[in-house]
Each structure stands twice: as C-alpha cells, then as structure tokens.
Short mmCIF file of C-alpha atoms in Angstrom, two decimals:
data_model
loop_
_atom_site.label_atom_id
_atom_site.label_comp_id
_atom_site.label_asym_id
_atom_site.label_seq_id
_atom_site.Cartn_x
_atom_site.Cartn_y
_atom_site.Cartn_z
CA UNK A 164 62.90 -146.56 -91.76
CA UNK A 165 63.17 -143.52 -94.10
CA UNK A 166 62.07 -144.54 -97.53
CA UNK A 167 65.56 -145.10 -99.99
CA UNK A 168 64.37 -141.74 -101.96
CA UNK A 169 64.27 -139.84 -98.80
CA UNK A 170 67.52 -141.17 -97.74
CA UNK A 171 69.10 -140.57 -101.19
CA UNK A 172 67.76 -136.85 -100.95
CA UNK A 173 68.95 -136.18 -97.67
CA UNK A 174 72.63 -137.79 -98.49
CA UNK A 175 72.85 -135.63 -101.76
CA UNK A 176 71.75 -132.61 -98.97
CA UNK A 177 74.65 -133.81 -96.84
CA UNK A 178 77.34 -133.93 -99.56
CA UNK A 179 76.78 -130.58 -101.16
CA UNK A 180 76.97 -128.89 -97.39
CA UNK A 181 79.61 -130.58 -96.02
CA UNK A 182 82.71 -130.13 -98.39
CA UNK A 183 86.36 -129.49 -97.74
CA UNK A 184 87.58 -126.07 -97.99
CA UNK A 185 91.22 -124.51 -97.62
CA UNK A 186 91.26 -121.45 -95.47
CA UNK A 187 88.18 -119.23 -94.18
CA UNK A 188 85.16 -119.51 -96.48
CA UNK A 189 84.59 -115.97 -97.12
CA UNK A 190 87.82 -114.59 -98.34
CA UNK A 191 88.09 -117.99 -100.39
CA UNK A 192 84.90 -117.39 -101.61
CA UNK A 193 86.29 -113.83 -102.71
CA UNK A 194 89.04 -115.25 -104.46
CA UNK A 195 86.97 -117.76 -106.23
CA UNK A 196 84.49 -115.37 -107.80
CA UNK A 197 87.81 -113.51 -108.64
CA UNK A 198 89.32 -116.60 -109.66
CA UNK A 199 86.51 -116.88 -112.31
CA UNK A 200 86.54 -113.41 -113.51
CA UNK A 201 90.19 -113.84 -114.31
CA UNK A 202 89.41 -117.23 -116.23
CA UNK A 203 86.53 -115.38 -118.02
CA UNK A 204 89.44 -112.17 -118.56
CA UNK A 205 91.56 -114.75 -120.35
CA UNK A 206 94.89 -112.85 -118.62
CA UNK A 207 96.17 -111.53 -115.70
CA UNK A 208 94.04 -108.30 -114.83
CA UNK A 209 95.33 -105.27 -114.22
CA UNK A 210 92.91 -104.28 -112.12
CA UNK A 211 90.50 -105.94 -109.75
CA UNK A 212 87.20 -104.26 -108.23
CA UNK A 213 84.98 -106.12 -105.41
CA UNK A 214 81.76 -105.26 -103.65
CA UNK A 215 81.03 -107.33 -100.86
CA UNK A 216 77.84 -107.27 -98.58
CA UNK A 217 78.26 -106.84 -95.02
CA UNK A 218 78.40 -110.02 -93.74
CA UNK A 219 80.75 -111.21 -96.18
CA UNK A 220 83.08 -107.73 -95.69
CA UNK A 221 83.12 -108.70 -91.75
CA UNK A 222 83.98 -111.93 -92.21
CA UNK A 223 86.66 -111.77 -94.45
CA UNK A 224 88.59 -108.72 -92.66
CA UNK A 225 90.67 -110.64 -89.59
CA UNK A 226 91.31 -114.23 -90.77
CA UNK A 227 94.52 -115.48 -92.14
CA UNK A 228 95.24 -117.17 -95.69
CA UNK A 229 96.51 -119.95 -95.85
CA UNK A 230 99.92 -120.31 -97.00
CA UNK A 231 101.21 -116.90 -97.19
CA UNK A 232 101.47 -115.65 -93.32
CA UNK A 233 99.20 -112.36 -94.57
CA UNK A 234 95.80 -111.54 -93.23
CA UNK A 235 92.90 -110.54 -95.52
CA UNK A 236 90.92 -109.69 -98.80
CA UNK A 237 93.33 -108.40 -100.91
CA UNK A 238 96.43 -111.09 -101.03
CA UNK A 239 93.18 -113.78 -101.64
CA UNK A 240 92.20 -111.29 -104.14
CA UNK A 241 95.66 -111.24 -105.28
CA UNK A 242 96.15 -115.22 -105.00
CA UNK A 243 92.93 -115.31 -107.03
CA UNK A 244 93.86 -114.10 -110.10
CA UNK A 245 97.10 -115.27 -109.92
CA UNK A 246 97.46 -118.95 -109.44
CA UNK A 247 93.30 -119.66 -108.35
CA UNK A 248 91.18 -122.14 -110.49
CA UNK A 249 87.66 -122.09 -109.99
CA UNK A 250 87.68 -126.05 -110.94
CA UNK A 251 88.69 -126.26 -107.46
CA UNK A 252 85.94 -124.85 -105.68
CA UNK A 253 86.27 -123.75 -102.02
CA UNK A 254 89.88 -125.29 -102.61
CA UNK A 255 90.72 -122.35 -105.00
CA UNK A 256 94.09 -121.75 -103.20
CA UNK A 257 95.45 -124.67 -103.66
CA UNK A 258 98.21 -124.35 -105.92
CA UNK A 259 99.82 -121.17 -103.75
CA UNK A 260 103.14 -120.56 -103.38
CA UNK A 261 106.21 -118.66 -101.95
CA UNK A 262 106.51 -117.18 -106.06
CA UNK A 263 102.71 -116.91 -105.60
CA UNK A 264 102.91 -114.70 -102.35
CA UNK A 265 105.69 -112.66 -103.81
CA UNK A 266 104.09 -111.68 -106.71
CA UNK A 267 101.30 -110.95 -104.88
CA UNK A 268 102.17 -108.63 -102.75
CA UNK A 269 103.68 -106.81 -105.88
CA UNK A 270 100.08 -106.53 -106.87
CA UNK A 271 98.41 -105.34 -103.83
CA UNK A 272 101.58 -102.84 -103.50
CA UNK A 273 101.31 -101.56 -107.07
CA UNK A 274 96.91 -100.22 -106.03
CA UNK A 275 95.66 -102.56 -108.23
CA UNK A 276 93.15 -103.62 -106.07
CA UNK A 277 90.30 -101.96 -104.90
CA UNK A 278 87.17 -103.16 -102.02
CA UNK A 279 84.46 -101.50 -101.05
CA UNK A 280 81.01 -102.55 -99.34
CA UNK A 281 77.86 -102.82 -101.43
CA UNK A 282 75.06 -101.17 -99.30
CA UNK A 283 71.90 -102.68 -100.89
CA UNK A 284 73.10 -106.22 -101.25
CA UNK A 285 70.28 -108.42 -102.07
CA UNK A 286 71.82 -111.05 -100.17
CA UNK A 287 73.65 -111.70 -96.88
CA UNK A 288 76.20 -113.38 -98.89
CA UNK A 289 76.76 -111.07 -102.00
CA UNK A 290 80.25 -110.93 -103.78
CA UNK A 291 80.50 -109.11 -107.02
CA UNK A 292 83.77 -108.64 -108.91
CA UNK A 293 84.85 -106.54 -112.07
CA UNK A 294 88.48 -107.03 -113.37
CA UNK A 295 90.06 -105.44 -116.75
CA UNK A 296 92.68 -105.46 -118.60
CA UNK A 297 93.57 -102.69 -121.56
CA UNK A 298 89.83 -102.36 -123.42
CA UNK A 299 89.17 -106.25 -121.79
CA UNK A 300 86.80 -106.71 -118.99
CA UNK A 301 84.69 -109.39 -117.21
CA UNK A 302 82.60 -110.19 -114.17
CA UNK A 303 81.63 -112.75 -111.64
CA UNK A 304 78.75 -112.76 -109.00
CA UNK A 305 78.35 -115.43 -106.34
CA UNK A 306 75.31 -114.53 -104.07
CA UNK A 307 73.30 -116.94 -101.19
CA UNK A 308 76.01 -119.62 -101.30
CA UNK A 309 79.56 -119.42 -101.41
CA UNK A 310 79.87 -121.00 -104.48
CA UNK A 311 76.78 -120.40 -106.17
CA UNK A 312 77.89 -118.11 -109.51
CA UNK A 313 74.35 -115.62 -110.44
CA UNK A 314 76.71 -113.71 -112.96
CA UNK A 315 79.05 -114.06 -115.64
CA UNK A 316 80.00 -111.63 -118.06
CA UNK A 317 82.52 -111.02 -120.45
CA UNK A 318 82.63 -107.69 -122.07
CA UNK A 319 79.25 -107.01 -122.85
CA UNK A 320 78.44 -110.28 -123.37
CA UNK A 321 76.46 -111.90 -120.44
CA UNK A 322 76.79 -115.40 -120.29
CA UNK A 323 75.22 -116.53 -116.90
CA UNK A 324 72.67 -114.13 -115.06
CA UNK A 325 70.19 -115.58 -112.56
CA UNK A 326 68.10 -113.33 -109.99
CA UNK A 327 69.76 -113.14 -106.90
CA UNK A 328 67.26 -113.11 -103.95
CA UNK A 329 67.58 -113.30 -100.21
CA UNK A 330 68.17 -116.85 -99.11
CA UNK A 331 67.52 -119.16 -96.61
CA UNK A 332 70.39 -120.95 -95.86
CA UNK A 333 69.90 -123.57 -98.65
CA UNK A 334 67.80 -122.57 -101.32
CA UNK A 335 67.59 -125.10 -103.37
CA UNK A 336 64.01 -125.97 -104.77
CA UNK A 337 64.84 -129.96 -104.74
CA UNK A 338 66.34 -129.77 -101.09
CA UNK A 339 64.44 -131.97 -98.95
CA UNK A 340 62.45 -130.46 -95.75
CA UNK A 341 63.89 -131.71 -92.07
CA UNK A 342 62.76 -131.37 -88.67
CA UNK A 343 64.96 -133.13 -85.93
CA UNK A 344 62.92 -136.25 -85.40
CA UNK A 345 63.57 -137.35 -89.58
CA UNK A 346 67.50 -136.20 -88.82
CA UNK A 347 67.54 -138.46 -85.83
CA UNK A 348 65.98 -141.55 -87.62
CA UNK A 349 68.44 -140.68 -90.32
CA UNK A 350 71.68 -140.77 -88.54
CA UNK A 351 70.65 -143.59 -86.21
CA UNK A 352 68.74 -146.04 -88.95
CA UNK A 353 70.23 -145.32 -92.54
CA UNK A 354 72.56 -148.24 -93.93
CA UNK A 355 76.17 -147.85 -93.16
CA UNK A 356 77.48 -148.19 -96.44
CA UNK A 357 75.18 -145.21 -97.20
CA UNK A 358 76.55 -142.78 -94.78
CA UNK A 359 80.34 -143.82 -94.08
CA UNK A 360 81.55 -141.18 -96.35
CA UNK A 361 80.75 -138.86 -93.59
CA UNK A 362 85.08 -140.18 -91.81
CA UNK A 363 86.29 -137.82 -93.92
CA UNK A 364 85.08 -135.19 -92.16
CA UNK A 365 86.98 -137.23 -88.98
CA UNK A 366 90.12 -137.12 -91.23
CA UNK A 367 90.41 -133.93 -92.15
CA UNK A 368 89.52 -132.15 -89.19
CA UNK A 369 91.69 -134.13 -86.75
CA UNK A 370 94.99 -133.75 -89.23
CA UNK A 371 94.15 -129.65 -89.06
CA UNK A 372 93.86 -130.29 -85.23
CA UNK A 373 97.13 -132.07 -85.33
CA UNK A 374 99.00 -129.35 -87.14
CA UNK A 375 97.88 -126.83 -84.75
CA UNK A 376 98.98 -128.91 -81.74
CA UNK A 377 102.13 -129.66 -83.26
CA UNK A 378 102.72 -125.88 -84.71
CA UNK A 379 101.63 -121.97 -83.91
CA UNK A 380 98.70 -121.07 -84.90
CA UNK A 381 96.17 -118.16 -84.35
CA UNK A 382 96.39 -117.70 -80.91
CA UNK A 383 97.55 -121.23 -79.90
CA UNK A 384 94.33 -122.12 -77.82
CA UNK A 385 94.22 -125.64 -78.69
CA UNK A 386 97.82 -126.48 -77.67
CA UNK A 387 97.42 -124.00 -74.70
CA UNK A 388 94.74 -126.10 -73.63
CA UNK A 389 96.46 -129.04 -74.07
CA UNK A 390 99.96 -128.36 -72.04
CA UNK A 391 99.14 -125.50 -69.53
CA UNK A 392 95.12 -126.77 -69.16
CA UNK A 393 96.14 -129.98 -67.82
CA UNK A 394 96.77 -128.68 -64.34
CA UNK A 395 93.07 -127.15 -64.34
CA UNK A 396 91.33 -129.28 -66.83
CA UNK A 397 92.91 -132.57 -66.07
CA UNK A 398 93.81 -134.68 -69.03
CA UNK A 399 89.95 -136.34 -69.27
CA UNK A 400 87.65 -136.34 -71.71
CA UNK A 401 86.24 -132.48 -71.85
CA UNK A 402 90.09 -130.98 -72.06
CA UNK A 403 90.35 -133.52 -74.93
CA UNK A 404 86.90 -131.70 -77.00
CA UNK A 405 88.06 -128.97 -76.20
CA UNK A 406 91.77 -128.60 -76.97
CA UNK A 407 91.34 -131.03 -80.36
CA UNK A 408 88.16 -128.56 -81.69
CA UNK A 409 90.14 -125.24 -80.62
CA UNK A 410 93.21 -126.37 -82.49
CA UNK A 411 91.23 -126.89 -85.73
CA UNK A 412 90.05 -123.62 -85.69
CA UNK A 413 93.55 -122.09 -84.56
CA UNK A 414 95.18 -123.62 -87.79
CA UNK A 415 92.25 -122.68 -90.04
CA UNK A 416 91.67 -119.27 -88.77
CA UNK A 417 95.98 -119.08 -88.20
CA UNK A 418 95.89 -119.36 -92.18
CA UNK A 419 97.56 -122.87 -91.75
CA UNK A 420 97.08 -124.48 -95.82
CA UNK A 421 95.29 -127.37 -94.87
CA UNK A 422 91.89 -128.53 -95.84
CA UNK A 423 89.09 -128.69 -93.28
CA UNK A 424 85.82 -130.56 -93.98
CA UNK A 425 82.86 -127.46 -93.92
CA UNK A 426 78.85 -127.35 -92.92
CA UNK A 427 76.85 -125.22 -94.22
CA UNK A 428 79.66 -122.70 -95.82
CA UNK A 429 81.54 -122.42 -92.98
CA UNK A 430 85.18 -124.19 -92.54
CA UNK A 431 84.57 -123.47 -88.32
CA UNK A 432 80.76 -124.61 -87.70
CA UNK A 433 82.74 -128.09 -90.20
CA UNK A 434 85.20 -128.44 -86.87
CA UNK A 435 82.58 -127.76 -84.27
CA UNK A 436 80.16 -130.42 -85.61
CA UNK A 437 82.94 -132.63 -86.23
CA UNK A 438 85.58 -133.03 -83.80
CA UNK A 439 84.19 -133.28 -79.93
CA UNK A 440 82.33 -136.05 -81.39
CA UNK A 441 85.23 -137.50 -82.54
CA UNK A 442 86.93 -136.99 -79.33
CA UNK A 443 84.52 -138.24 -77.26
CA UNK A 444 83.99 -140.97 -79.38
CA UNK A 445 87.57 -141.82 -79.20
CA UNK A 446 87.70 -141.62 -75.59
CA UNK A 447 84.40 -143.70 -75.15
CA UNK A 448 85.80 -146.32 -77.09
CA UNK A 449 83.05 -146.13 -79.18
CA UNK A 450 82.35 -148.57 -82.53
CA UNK A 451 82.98 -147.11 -86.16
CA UNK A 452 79.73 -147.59 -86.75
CA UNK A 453 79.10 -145.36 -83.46
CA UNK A 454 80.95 -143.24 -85.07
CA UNK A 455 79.71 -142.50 -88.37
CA UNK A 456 76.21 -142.11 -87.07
CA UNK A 457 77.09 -139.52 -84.07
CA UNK A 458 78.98 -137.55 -86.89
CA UNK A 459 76.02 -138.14 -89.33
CA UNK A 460 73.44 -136.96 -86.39
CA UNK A 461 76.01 -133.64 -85.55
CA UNK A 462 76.41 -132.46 -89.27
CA UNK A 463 72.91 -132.76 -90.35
CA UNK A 464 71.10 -131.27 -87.12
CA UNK A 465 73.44 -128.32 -87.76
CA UNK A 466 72.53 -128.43 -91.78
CA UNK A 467 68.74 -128.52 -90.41
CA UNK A 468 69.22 -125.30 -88.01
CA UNK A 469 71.28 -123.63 -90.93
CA UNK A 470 68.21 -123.89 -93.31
CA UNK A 471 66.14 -121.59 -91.25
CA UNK A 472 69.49 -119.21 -90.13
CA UNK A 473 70.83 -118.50 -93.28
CA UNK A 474 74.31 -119.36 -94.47
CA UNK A 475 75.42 -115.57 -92.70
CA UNK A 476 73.45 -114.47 -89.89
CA UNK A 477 74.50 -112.08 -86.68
CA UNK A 478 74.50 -115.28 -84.57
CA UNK A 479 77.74 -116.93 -84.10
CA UNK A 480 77.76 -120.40 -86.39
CA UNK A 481 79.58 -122.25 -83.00
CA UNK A 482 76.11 -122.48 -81.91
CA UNK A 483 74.10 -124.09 -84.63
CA UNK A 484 77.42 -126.52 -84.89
CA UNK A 485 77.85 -127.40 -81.06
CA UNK A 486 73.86 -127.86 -80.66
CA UNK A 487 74.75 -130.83 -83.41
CA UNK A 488 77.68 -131.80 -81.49
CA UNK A 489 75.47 -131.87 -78.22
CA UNK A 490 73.27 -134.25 -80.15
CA UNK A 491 75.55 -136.91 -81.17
CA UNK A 492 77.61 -136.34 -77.65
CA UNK A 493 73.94 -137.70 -76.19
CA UNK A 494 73.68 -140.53 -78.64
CA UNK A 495 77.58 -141.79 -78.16
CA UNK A 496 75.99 -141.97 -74.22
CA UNK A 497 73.30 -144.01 -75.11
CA UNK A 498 70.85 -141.65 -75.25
CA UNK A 499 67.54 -141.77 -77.21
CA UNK A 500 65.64 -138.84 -79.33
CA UNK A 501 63.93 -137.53 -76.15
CA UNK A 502 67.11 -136.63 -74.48
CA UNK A 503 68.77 -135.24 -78.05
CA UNK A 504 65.76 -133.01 -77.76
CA UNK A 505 66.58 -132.39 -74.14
CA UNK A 506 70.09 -131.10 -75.29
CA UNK A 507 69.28 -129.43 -77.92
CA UNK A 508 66.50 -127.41 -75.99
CA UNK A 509 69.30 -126.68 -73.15
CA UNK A 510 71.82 -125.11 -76.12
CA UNK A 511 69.71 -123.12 -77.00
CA UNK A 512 68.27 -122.19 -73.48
CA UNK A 513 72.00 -121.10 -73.25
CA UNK A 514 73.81 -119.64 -76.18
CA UNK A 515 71.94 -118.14 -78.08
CA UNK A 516 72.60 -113.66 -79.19
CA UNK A 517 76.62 -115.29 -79.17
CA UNK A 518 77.39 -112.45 -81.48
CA UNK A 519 79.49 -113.21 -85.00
CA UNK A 520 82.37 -110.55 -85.29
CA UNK A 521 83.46 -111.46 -88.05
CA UNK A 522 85.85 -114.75 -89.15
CA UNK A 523 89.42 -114.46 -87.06
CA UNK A 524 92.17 -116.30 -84.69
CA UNK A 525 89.57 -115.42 -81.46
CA UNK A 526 87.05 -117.98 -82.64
CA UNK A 527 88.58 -120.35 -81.27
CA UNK A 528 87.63 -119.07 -78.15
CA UNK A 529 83.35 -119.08 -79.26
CA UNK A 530 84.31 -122.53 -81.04
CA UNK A 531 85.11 -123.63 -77.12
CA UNK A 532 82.71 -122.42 -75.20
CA UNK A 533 79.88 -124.28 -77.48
CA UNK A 534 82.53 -127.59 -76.81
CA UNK A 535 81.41 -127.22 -72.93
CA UNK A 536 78.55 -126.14 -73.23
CA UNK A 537 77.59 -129.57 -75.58
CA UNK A 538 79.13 -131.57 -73.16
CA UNK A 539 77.12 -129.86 -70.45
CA UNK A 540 73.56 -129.73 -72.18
CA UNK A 541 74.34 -133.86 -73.50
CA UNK A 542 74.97 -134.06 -69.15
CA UNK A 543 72.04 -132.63 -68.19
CA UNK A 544 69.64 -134.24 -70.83
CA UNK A 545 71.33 -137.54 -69.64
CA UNK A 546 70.23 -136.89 -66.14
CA UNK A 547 66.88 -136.34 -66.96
CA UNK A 548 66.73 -132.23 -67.12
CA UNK A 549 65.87 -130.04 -69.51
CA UNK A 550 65.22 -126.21 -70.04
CA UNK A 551 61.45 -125.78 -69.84
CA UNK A 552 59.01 -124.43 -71.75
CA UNK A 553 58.27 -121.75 -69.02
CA UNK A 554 61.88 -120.91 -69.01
CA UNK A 555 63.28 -117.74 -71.88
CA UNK A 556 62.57 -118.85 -75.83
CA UNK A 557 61.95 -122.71 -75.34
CA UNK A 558 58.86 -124.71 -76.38
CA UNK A 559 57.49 -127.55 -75.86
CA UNK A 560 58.30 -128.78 -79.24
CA UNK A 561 61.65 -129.25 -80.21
CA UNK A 562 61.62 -127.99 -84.06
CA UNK A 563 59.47 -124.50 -82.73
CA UNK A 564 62.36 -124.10 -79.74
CA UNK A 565 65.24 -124.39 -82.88
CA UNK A 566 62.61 -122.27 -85.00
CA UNK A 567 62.75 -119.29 -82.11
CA UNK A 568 66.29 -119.31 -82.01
CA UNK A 569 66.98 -119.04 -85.71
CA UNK A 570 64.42 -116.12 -85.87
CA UNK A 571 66.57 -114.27 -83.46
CA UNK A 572 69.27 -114.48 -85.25
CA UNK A 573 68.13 -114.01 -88.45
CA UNK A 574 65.65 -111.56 -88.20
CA UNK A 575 66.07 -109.69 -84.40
CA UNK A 576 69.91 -109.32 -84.77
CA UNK A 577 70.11 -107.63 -87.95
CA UNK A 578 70.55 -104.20 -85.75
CA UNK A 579 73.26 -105.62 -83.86
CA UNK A 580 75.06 -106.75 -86.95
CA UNK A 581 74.90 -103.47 -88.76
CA UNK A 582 76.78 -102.13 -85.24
CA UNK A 583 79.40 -104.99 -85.33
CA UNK A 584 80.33 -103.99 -88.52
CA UNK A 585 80.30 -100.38 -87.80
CA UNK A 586 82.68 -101.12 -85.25
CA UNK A 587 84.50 -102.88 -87.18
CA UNK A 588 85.58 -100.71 -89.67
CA UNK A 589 85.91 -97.58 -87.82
CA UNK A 590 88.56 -98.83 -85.74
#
C-alpha cells in the first residue's frame, strides 16, 4: 500500500481539482477575476475592460449562464461586478437574481463593457481585467488555473504580482507525480474513510442530470435519449450512461444554476468522469464501497492525463474524462490493472484530435460519444483485446501511450486551435 504521506498528497491533489462550480468554468472564471477587481474597486465600476487568451475567449463565447437565460461574457461580466463574491470561488454566481439580470443587462446595454483577445498571452488560460470608476481603478489577473489570482492592483498600488508562465495542467511545485499504476493502487487500496468524500461528486452531478431530464436544457440530448432512444437504445445499461452524462452537460452548458462537481477546471470533463460510473454502478448493483473507488480511479486517471495536457488544450476534455470513466467502468466489471491499461490504450487508440470548439449546448454530443466509446474500450479490454503497439500512437507502456496522446494535443494541435478560433469569430 501507498505510504499515508503519499496518500495524504494525492487526496489534497484530488480535492483542489475536483471542486463544485456553477455554470461553465471559463466565463465564471471571467466573472471571478472581475468579481475581484470590483471588490478591490470598492464600488460598482463604471467601466469594465477584459483580455482573454484564446482558449479562454473560445470557450467562453457559446455557453449559457446560469440563471439568467443569456449566453456569454458580458452578462457574467455584468453578474460579476454586480452581485459576484470572489469568497465563493468557481461558485461566484451564486447569489444571482431576476433584479441581478435586469440590472445587468442595463449595463451591457449602456457600452460599459468592453472584450477583446490578448494575442501574446503567456498562458493558455490568461484572464486580465481593468475596471474604473471616476479617477478609481483596479485590476485582477488569473492565469494557468481558473482560480489562481497572479495580479492585484489597486490604483498604482500593486498588491499581488507573481510571474505568470505557461503551465502544465497543475503547476504546483508540492503536487505529487502519478503514473497510472500509483492511481490504480490508489483508488483500489486507500482506506475508505480516506476517499468517501469523493459521493459528492455522485450527488451533484446526478441532481444536474435530474434537472435536465426533468426540464429543457441546451439541446435536450439527455432526455432525448432517454424517451425517443428507448426504441433504438433499449432501456439497458449504455442508454442509461449515456442519457444521465448528456443531461448533466445539457443543464450545465443550458445555463441551468446548479452546481456540478469539476476535474481539472472543467464543470464537463467533472460529469464525464463522474456519472457513467455512477450509472453503471447503479445498474450493476455495485457496493458503496465499489463505488467510491471506481469514482476515485475515474477522477484521478483523468487528473493524471490533465497534468501533462494542460488545463486548455485543442483536444476535447471528453476524452481525458471518459478514458477515466473507461477505467473505473473495467474495475466495476471486475477487472484488474492490466485490463484498465487495456482500456485506456483502446481510448486513446480511438479518440484522440476530438477537436475543442469552444464550451456550448453541442457538448453534450462529444460528452456522449466518449460515454460509448468507455463502455466499448472497458468491453474489449474485458475480452482480452487491446490496441497494439504496432497499431497508430500506442506503446507498449501504458503511461508513454497517455504521454503520446497528451503531446498531440498539447503541442501538435496548437495550429488547429488557432483555426477553430479563427472560425469562430469570423462567423
């Protein structure tokens, strides 16, 4: 077993990735660095001024915030400064209402906000924000992780200012070093009472699912799935994954105000990694303790790829999430670390270059495809086959195979992501 001061490291890893968060990460993340600008302000600003890199910019355009039916950066910008409190965290919108929205609007309608794309970013995930008021002005910068403040500044005064590099995905110097054998023996051998914490991310994510089902969301997928799939999914344990995972991401990405348990930044790759294994678990009849360590095994295999990705990368974040989901999907059948390798190899034999467009309603759609394609790598690795090392990007080594696919995304797709975005904007 793990020494305890491994285990404690690796649990402290766990709980600063996986956090709840209301609405998409990136326009949250927006609103909280504006959200602290306005606290440093000390009023209401009359005018608000953000620079976004790329990544963030395209994946803050399409999604919906929660509580206010609007799409976008500027009513989060708006929301922000009006009722935000960067105690709250990625929960910064908490406290929005109707009077909220309302008075919002006003503010985008009046020009008082103004967004514009910083070129040489020095990290994927780079927000910077200026507001004023009369002779009053302050700033906030939150670069590598959403909630990781570089800047603070009132006036001329600076009272925070850290270098803000390039990042891996976590970039902490105290963050402990995985590879997927120490995440397996982890998940599968730590205490319970350690690691039970982890059922929130169950309870969260299923009461987001069960809004969506219940409501009309994004573009309905999940509850699509769920009525009009039966005739062509059957009601069995794959329409289940699916329709409960797609439904998470319709009400989060539908702007419905609910928390979701994250991964790794995002809200989405938080659902992927979180509810098929609940759902299969469920439908296996499997043990709470089965349970906790499937969901244990998903979340920190996709914290593991993440280090190497980067928190925003051209790849789609489905597929780092679903490879964990493939993962624990094996272990709720019994399987042992060779065949977890097995499916992990076969994710990646198969979706990897799934492009990121951005954060909208249509992820859904990406979130299911790496639901079947779990549930068909966990299949195949069950049945004794696996991708093989003579076969496209996989090794013969497990950590080198996740190691290739995390290079492609974050260094060989960079081109395609500057064209995404192009697209994008010149719609």
């Amino acid at each position: 077993m793990l020494s305890e001061s491994k285990r404690e490291k690796i649990i402290d890893l766990i709980k600063r990735e996986v956090v709840p968060a209301i609405g998409c990460t990136e326009p949250v993340a927006v609103a909280l660095c504006v959200a602290k600008a306005t606290e440093l302000l000390g009023c209401t600003p009359e005018r608000i001024e953000v620079a976004l890199s790329s990544n963030m910019l395209k994946n803050a355009m399409g999604v919906g915030i929660p509580g206010t039916g609007m799409i976008g950066l500027p009513i989060a910008m708006a929301l922000g400064a009006l009722v935000g409190k960067s105690a709250y965290g990625l929960e910064v919108l908490r406290d929005v209402n109707a009077d909220a929205v309302e008075k919002g609007r006003r503010f985008i309608d009046e020009g008082k906000i103004s967004i514009r794309l910083e070129e040489n970013a020095p990290s994927k995930l780079h927000i910077d924000v200026r507001v004023s008021a009369g002779s009053e002005s302050s700033r906030a910068v939150i670069s590598c992780e959403h909630t990781h403040f570089v800047l603070l500044q009132k006036n001329a005064e600076m009272l925070l200012e850290e270098k803000a590099s390039v990042e891996s995905s976590v970039d902490n110097a105290d963050d402990i070093s995985l590879d997927l054998a120490t995440v397996y023996e982890f998940a599968t051998e730590s205490p319970l009472d350690e690691i039970s914490f982890i059922l929130e991310a169950k309870k969260l994510n299923k009461a987001a699912a069960m809004t969506a089902l219940s409501g009309d969301y994004g573009h309905s997928l999940g509850a699509t799935i769920r009525k009009a799939g039966l005739k062509y999914y059957g009601d069995t344990p794959v329409e289940h994954m699916i329709s409960y995972t797609s439904a998470a991401c319709d009400a989060r990405m539908g702007g419905a105000p609910v928390p979701v348990m994250s991964n790794s930044g995002s809200g989405n790759q938080g659902i992927t990694a979180t509810m098929p294994v609940v759902s299969f678990a469920e439908d296996m009849n499997a043990s709470e303790e089965q349970t906790v360590r499937a969901l244990v095994l998903s979340h920190l295999t996709s914290i593991y790829i993440k280090q190497s990705l980067g928190r925003l990368s051209a790849l789609c974040g489905c597929v780092v999430a679903s490879t964990g989901a493939s993962a624990a999907i094996v272990y709720l059948m019994g399987g042992s670390y060779d065949e977890v390798c097995a499916a992990v190899k076969n994710m990646v034999a198969n979706l990897t270059g799934m492009i990121c467009d951005g954060a909208k309603p249509s992820c859904a759609l990406k979130i299911s495809s790496g639901v079947s394609t779990a549930m068909m790598s966990a299949m195949l690795a069950m049945n004794g086959k696996c991708v093989t090392p003579t076969e496209g990007i996989i090794c013969e080594d497990v950590d080198a195979t996740i190691r290739n696919l995390t290079s492609i995304g974050r260094e060989a797709m960079n081109e395609t992501d500057r064209l995404v975005l192009q697209i994008m904007t010149s719609k």
